[in-house]
Amino acid sequence: MSIAVAIDGPAGAGKSTIARAAASQLGFIYVDTGALYRSIGLNALRKGIDITDADAVVSTLDDLKVELAFDAEGSQIVLLNGEDVSAFIRTPEVSMSASKVSAIPEVRAFLLDLQRNMAKTQSVIMDGRDIGTVVLPDAEVKIFLTASPEIRAKRRFDELIEKGQDVKYEDVLADVIERDYNDSHREIAPLKPAEDSHLADTSGLTLQESIDLIINIIKENTK
C-alpha cells in the first residue's frame, strides 16, 4: 500500500532539504513540486516574457515539457524540454518568477495531473504550497512546515553565499517577505495549512532535529 505525505509551507522553510532526507530514511520517493514551478518561471525568463502577463506565460506551455527524474546517485533532477536545469532554478530571480507563475490557474492545471500521478503508485513525500489543500487532499499525512521569516532568510542567505553568489541578507529577507505575501494572498490555491495538517515550526531546531521531527510525525500517523 502506498502512502502519500503532503508537506506545505512558506519559501525558505527547508521543505525540500527536510523532505528529501525524510524520504530517503523512510524509503519514500521525494517529489519537489516547487522545482516544477521554478522551471516554468525559468522558461518564461529565458524567453524574455513578462511574468506578470498571464496570457504570455500560458502561451509558453504548449511546447513545454517538465519532468522530474533521478540521476545515477538517486538525486532528483529537473528536466525542462530534456535539459537538466536543476542548477539554474535556485536563484532569487527564478524564485520570485515561480511565485508569480504559480498564481496562474492554467499553470497549476498544467502541473496538477503530473503531481497526482506520482502519488498513485508509490509512497511519496511531496512538498509545495498547496499539496495538502489542493494537490493531494486525501494524503495520509499532512504537515505544515514553517519558521520565522528572519530564520528562513538567514538559511537562504547562507545557502546562496556558499554557492558563491553575491547577495545581501536584507535583500534575501525582503524577497522572503514579498513571496510570503504573494503566496498567501493569491486567489488560486493560496498558501495555508490544511485543516488536518500537523504544524512543524523549525525556527529553533537544527537541520537534523527538523528531519527527526518530520519523520516522527509521519511514523506516528501511519501506524
PDB file of C-alpha atoms in Angstrom, residues 47-217:
ATOM      1  CA  LYS A  47      12.122  33.814 -23.377  1.00  0.00           C
ATOM      2  CA  GLY A  48      12.050  37.400 -22.111  1.00  0.00           C
ATOM      3  CA  ILE A  49       8.389  37.129 -21.164  1.00  0.00           C
ATOM      4  CA  ASP A  50       6.808  39.453 -18.599  1.00  0.00           C
ATOM      5  CA  ILE A  51       5.878  37.009 -15.819  1.00  0.00           C
ATOM      6  CA  THR A  52       3.027  39.286 -14.734  1.00  0.00           C
ATOM      7  CA  ASP A  53       1.419  38.743 -18.159  1.00  0.00           C
ATOM      8  CA  ALA A  54      -0.581  35.580 -17.536  1.00  0.00           C
ATOM      9  CA  ASP A  55      -1.570  35.100 -21.173  1.00  0.00           C
ATOM     10  CA  ALA A  56       2.057  35.312 -22.289  1.00  0.00           C
ATOM     11  CA  VAL A  57       3.157  32.775 -19.676  1.00  0.00           C
ATOM     12  CA  VAL A  58       0.322  30.405 -20.602  1.00  0.00           C
ATOM     13  CA  SER A  59       1.346  30.630 -24.266  1.00  0.00           C
ATOM     14  CA  THR A  60       4.685  29.004 -23.372  1.00  0.00           C
ATOM     15  CA  LEU A  61       3.009  25.843 -22.060  1.00  0.00           C
ATOM     16  CA  ASP A  62       2.087  24.436 -25.474  1.00  0.00           C
ATOM     17  CA  ASP A  63       5.659  23.440 -26.323  1.00  0.00           C
ATOM     18  CA  LEU A  64       6.844  22.921 -22.751  1.00  0.00           C
ATOM     19  CA  LYS A  65       7.731  19.595 -21.153  1.00  0.00           C
ATOM     20  CA  VAL A  66       8.721  19.460 -17.489  1.00  0.00           C
ATOM     21  CA  GLU A  67       9.838  16.229 -15.854  1.00  0.00           C
ATOM     22  CA  LEU A  68      11.291  15.053 -12.560  1.00  0.00           C
ATOM     23  CA  ALA A  69      13.937  12.364 -12.935  1.00  0.00           C
ATOM     24  CA  PHE A  70      16.766  10.859 -10.900  1.00  0.00           C
ATOM     25  CA  ASP A  71      20.497  10.810 -11.574  1.00  0.00           C
ATOM     26  CA  ALA A  72      22.865   7.904 -11.028  1.00  0.00           C
ATOM     27  CA  GLU A  73      23.192   8.771  -7.317  1.00  0.00           C
ATOM     28  CA  GLY A  74      19.419   8.807  -6.886  1.00  0.00           C
ATOM     29  CA  SER A  75      19.166  12.578  -6.545  1.00  0.00           C
ATOM     30  CA  GLN A  76      16.183  14.297  -8.129  1.00  0.00           C
ATOM     31  CA  ILE A  77      16.861  16.397 -11.202  1.00  0.00           C
ATOM     32  CA  VAL A  78      14.536  18.687 -13.128  1.00  0.00           C
ATOM     33  CA  LEU A  79      14.286  18.425 -16.895  1.00  0.00           C
ATOM     34  CA  LEU A  80      12.990  21.324 -18.963  1.00  0.00           C
ATOM     35  CA  ASN A  81      12.413  20.139 -22.520  1.00  0.00           C
ATOM     36  CA  GLY A  82      15.049  17.487 -21.880  1.00  0.00           C
ATOM     37  CA  GLU A  83      17.619  19.870 -20.356  1.00  0.00           C
ATOM     38  CA  ASP A  84      18.741  19.394 -16.763  1.00  0.00           C
ATOM     39  CA  VAL A  85      18.021  22.821 -15.265  1.00  0.00           C
ATOM     40  CA  SER A  86      18.499  21.828 -11.617  1.00  0.00           C
ATOM     41  CA  ALA A  87      21.422  24.242 -11.260  1.00  0.00           C
ATOM     42  CA  PHE A  88      19.547  27.195 -12.760  1.00  0.00           C
ATOM     43  CA  ILE A  89      16.298  27.255 -10.796  1.00  0.00           C
ATOM     44  CA  ARG A  90      17.501  28.259  -7.314  1.00  0.00           C
ATOM     45  CA  THR A  91      18.327  31.938  -7.846  1.00  0.00           C
ATOM     46  CA  PRO A  92      16.252  34.697  -6.158  1.00  0.00           C
ATOM     47  CA  GLU A  93      15.071  35.870  -9.586  1.00  0.00           C
ATOM     48  CA  VAL A  94      13.725  32.447 -10.515  1.00  0.00           C
ATOM     49  CA  SER A  95      12.207  32.053  -7.026  1.00  0.00           C
ATOM     50  CA  MET A  96      10.194  35.240  -7.479  1.00  0.00           C
ATOM     51  CA  SER A  97       9.252  34.199 -11.007  1.00  0.00           C
ATOM     52  CA  ALA A  98       7.998  30.861  -9.676  1.00  0.00           C
ATOM     53  CA  SER A  99       5.833  32.664  -7.129  1.00  0.00           C
ATOM     54  CA  LYS A 100       4.258  34.756  -9.883  1.00  0.00           C
ATOM     55  CA  VAL A 101       3.605  31.977 -12.396  1.00  0.00           C
ATOM     56  CA  SER A 102       2.245  29.645  -9.715  1.00  0.00           C
ATOM     57  CA  ALA A 103      -0.655  32.051  -9.221  1.00  0.00           C
ATOM     58  CA  ILE A 104      -1.821  31.432 -12.810  1.00  0.00           C
ATOM     59  CA  PRO A 105      -4.676  28.849 -12.907  1.00  0.00           C
ATOM     60  CA  GLU A 106      -3.605  27.386 -16.250  1.00  0.00           C
ATOM     61  CA  VAL A 107      -0.092  26.772 -14.933  1.00  0.00           C
ATOM     62  CA  ARG A 108      -1.417  24.979 -11.869  1.00  0.00           C
ATOM     63  CA  ALA A 109      -3.747  22.862 -14.013  1.00  0.00           C
ATOM     64  CA  PHE A 110      -0.848  22.048 -16.351  1.00  0.00           C
ATOM     65  CA  LEU A 111       1.117  20.508 -13.470  1.00  0.00           C
ATOM     66  CA  LEU A 112      -1.720  19.045 -11.385  1.00  0.00           C
ATOM     67  CA  ASP A 113      -2.080  15.654 -13.094  1.00  0.00           C
ATOM     68  CA  LEU A 114       1.697  15.211 -13.218  1.00  0.00           C
ATOM     69  CA  GLN A 115       1.916  15.674  -9.459  1.00  0.00           C
ATOM     70  CA  ARG A 116      -1.069  13.479  -8.629  1.00  0.00           C
ATOM     71  CA  ASN A 117       0.081  10.634 -10.875  1.00  0.00           C
ATOM     72  CA  MET A 118       3.362  10.439  -8.961  1.00  0.00           C
ATOM     73  CA  ALA A 119       1.465   9.610  -5.765  1.00  0.00           C
ATOM     74  CA  LYS A 120      -0.804   6.944  -7.222  1.00  0.00           C
ATOM     75  CA  THR A 121       1.590   4.021  -7.467  1.00  0.00           C
ATOM     76  CA  GLN A 122       4.365   4.758  -4.977  1.00  0.00           C
ATOM     77  CA  SER A 123       4.856   6.130  -1.477  1.00  0.00           C
ATOM     78  CA  VAL A 124       5.844   9.774  -1.774  1.00  0.00           C
ATOM     79  CA  ILE A 125       6.725  12.813   0.256  1.00  0.00           C
ATOM     80  CA  MET A 126       5.619  15.783  -1.811  1.00  0.00           C
ATOM     81  CA  ASP A 127       6.296  19.361  -0.797  1.00  0.00           C
ATOM     82  CA  GLY A 128       4.988  22.674  -2.059  1.00  0.00           C
ATOM     83  CA  ARG A 129       2.445  25.373  -1.229  1.00  0.00           C
ATOM     84  CA  ASP A 130      -0.900  23.626  -1.752  1.00  0.00           C
ATOM     85  CA  ILE A 131      -0.149  19.905  -1.624  1.00  0.00           C
ATOM     86  CA  GLY A 132      -2.364  19.106   1.347  1.00  0.00           C
ATOM     87  CA  THR A 133      -5.118  21.533   0.366  1.00  0.00           C
ATOM     88  CA  VAL A 134      -5.340  21.013  -3.401  1.00  0.00           C
ATOM     89  CA  VAL A 135      -2.942  18.525  -4.984  1.00  0.00           C
ATOM     90  CA  LEU A 136      -3.249  15.637  -2.517  1.00  0.00           C
ATOM     91  CA  PRO A 137      -6.238  16.468  -0.295  1.00  0.00           C
ATOM     92  CA  ASP A 138      -6.544  12.796   0.691  1.00  0.00           C
ATOM     93  CA  ALA A 139      -2.902  12.385   1.721  1.00  0.00           C
ATOM     94  CA  GLU A 140      -2.436  10.114   4.721  1.00  0.00           C
ATOM     95  CA  VAL A 141      -0.203  12.678   6.448  1.00  0.00           C
ATOM     96  CA  LYS A 142      -0.258  16.459   6.026  1.00  0.00           C
ATOM     97  CA  ILE A 143       2.397  18.698   7.546  1.00  0.00           C
ATOM     98  CA  PHE A 144       2.709  22.491   7.540  1.00  0.00           C
ATOM     99  CA  LEU A 145       6.414  23.198   7.882  1.00  0.00           C
ATOM    100  CA  THR A 146       7.390  26.736   8.787  1.00  0.00           C
ATOM    101  CA  ALA A 147       9.915  29.003  10.525  1.00  0.00           C
ATOM    102  CA  SER A 148      10.160  32.738  11.137  1.00  0.00           C
ATOM    103  CA  PRO A 149      10.917  34.971   8.096  1.00  0.00           C
ATOM    104  CA  GLU A 150      14.236  36.016   9.637  1.00  0.00           C
ATOM    105  CA  ILE A 151      15.360  32.426  10.198  1.00  0.00           C
ATOM    106  CA  ARG A 152      14.289  31.408   6.692  1.00  0.00           C
ATOM    107  CA  ALA A 153      16.087  34.367   5.135  1.00  0.00           C
ATOM    108  CA  LYS A 154      19.289  33.595   7.061  1.00  0.00           C
ATOM    109  CA  ARG A 155      19.211  29.969   5.908  1.00  0.00           C
ATOM    110  CA  ARG A 156      18.654  31.030   2.308  1.00  0.00           C
ATOM    111  CA  PHE A 157      21.364  33.703   2.529  1.00  0.00           C
ATOM    112  CA  ASP A 158      23.918  31.182   3.849  1.00  0.00           C
ATOM    113  CA  GLU A 159      22.990  28.748   1.069  1.00  0.00           C
ATOM    114  CA  LEU A 160      23.467  31.370  -1.661  1.00  0.00           C
ATOM    115  CA  ILE A 161      26.765  32.602  -0.186  1.00  0.00           C
ATOM    116  CA  GLU A 162      28.021  29.013  -0.078  1.00  0.00           C
ATOM    117  CA  LYS A 163      27.222  28.748  -3.784  1.00  0.00           C
ATOM    118  CA  GLY A 164      29.336  31.836  -4.432  1.00  0.00           C
ATOM    119  CA  GLN A 165      26.508  34.247  -5.172  1.00  0.00           C
ATOM    120  CA  ASP A 166      26.856  37.933  -4.270  1.00  0.00           C
ATOM    121  CA  VAL A 167      23.748  38.675  -2.197  1.00  0.00           C
ATOM    122  CA  LYS A 168      22.813  40.780   0.817  1.00  0.00           C
ATOM    123  CA  TYR A 169      20.847  39.402   3.768  1.00  0.00           C
ATOM    124  CA  GLU A 170      18.472  42.370   3.704  1.00  0.00           C
ATOM    125  CA  ASP A 171      17.599  41.659   0.064  1.00  0.00           C
ATOM    126  CA  VAL A 172      17.013  37.972   0.761  1.00  0.00           C
ATOM    127  CA  LEU A 173      14.755  38.844   3.727  1.00  0.00           C
ATOM    128  CA  ALA A 174      12.783  41.286   1.570  1.00  0.00           C
ATOM    129  CA  ASP A 175      12.337  38.562  -1.068  1.00  0.00           C
ATOM    130  CA  VAL A 176      11.119  36.095   1.581  1.00  0.00           C
ATOM    131  CA  ILE A 177       8.591  38.567   2.976  1.00  0.00           C
ATOM    132  CA  GLU A 178       7.343  39.515  -0.500  1.00  0.00           C
ATOM    133  CA  ARG A 179       6.990  35.893  -1.534  1.00  0.00           C
ATOM    134  CA  ASP A 180       5.131  35.060   1.687  1.00  0.00           C
ATOM    135  CA  TYR A 181       2.648  37.801   0.863  1.00  0.00           C
ATOM    136  CA  ASN A 182       2.264  36.718  -2.755  1.00  0.00           C
ATOM    137  CA  ASP A 183       1.830  33.043  -1.873  1.00  0.00           C
ATOM    138  CA  SER A 184      -0.717  33.628   0.895  1.00  0.00           C
ATOM    139  CA  HIS A 185      -2.791  36.275  -0.912  1.00  0.00           C
ATOM    140  CA  ARG A 186      -3.137  34.790  -4.380  1.00  0.00           C
ATOM    141  CA  GLU A 187      -6.673  33.935  -5.493  1.00  0.00           C
ATOM    142  CA  ILE A 188      -5.846  30.422  -6.693  1.00  0.00           C
ATOM    143  CA  ALA A 189      -4.706  27.879  -4.067  1.00  0.00           C
ATOM    144  CA  PRO A 190      -3.221  30.342  -1.550  1.00  0.00           C
ATOM    145  CA  LEU A 191      -0.648  29.112   0.926  1.00  0.00           C
ATOM    146  CA  LYS A 192      -2.383  27.982   4.119  1.00  0.00           C
ATOM    147  CA  PRO A 193      -2.314  24.943   6.410  1.00  0.00           C
ATOM    148  CA  ALA A 194      -4.781  22.169   5.620  1.00  0.00           C
ATOM    149  CA  GLU A 195      -7.336  21.829   8.386  1.00  0.00           C
ATOM    150  CA  ASP A 196      -6.000  18.403   9.323  1.00  0.00           C
ATOM    151  CA  SER A 197      -2.299  19.238   8.994  1.00  0.00           C
ATOM    152  CA  HIS A 198       0.342  18.961  11.700  1.00  0.00           C
ATOM    153  CA  LEU A 199       2.227  22.209  12.396  1.00  0.00           C
ATOM    154  CA  ALA A 200       6.029  21.853  12.452  1.00  0.00           C
ATOM    155  CA  ASP A 201       7.898  25.061  13.375  1.00  0.00           C
ATOM    156  CA  THR A 202      11.644  24.568  12.948  1.00  0.00           C
ATOM    157  CA  SER A 203      12.757  28.082  13.962  1.00  0.00           C
ATOM    158  CA  GLY A 204      14.723  26.833  16.972  1.00  0.00           C
ATOM    159  CA  LEU A 205      15.740  23.450  15.579  1.00  0.00           C
ATOM    160  CA  THR A 206      18.850  22.202  13.846  1.00  0.00           C
ATOM    161  CA  LEU A 207      18.516  20.536  10.464  1.00  0.00           C
ATOM    162  CA  GLN A 208      18.764  17.057  11.963  1.00  0.00           C
ATOM    163  CA  GLU A 209      16.213  17.906  14.666  1.00  0.00           C
ATOM    164  CA  SER A 210      13.865  19.163  11.948  1.00  0.00           C
ATOM    165  CA  ILE A 211      14.277  15.960   9.931  1.00  0.00           C
ATOM    166  CA  ASP A 212      13.655  13.853  13.044  1.00  0.00           C
ATOM    167  CA  LEU A 213      10.520  15.864  13.834  1.00  0.00           C
ATOM    168  CA  ILE A 214       9.054  15.242  10.373  1.00  0.00           C
ATOM    169  CA  ILE A 215       9.919  11.534  10.425  1.00  0.00           C
ATOM    170  CA  ASN A 216       8.303  11.145  13.846  1.00  0.00           C
ATOM    171  CA  ILE A 217       5.103  12.869  12.669  1.00  0.00           C
TER     172      ILE A 217
END
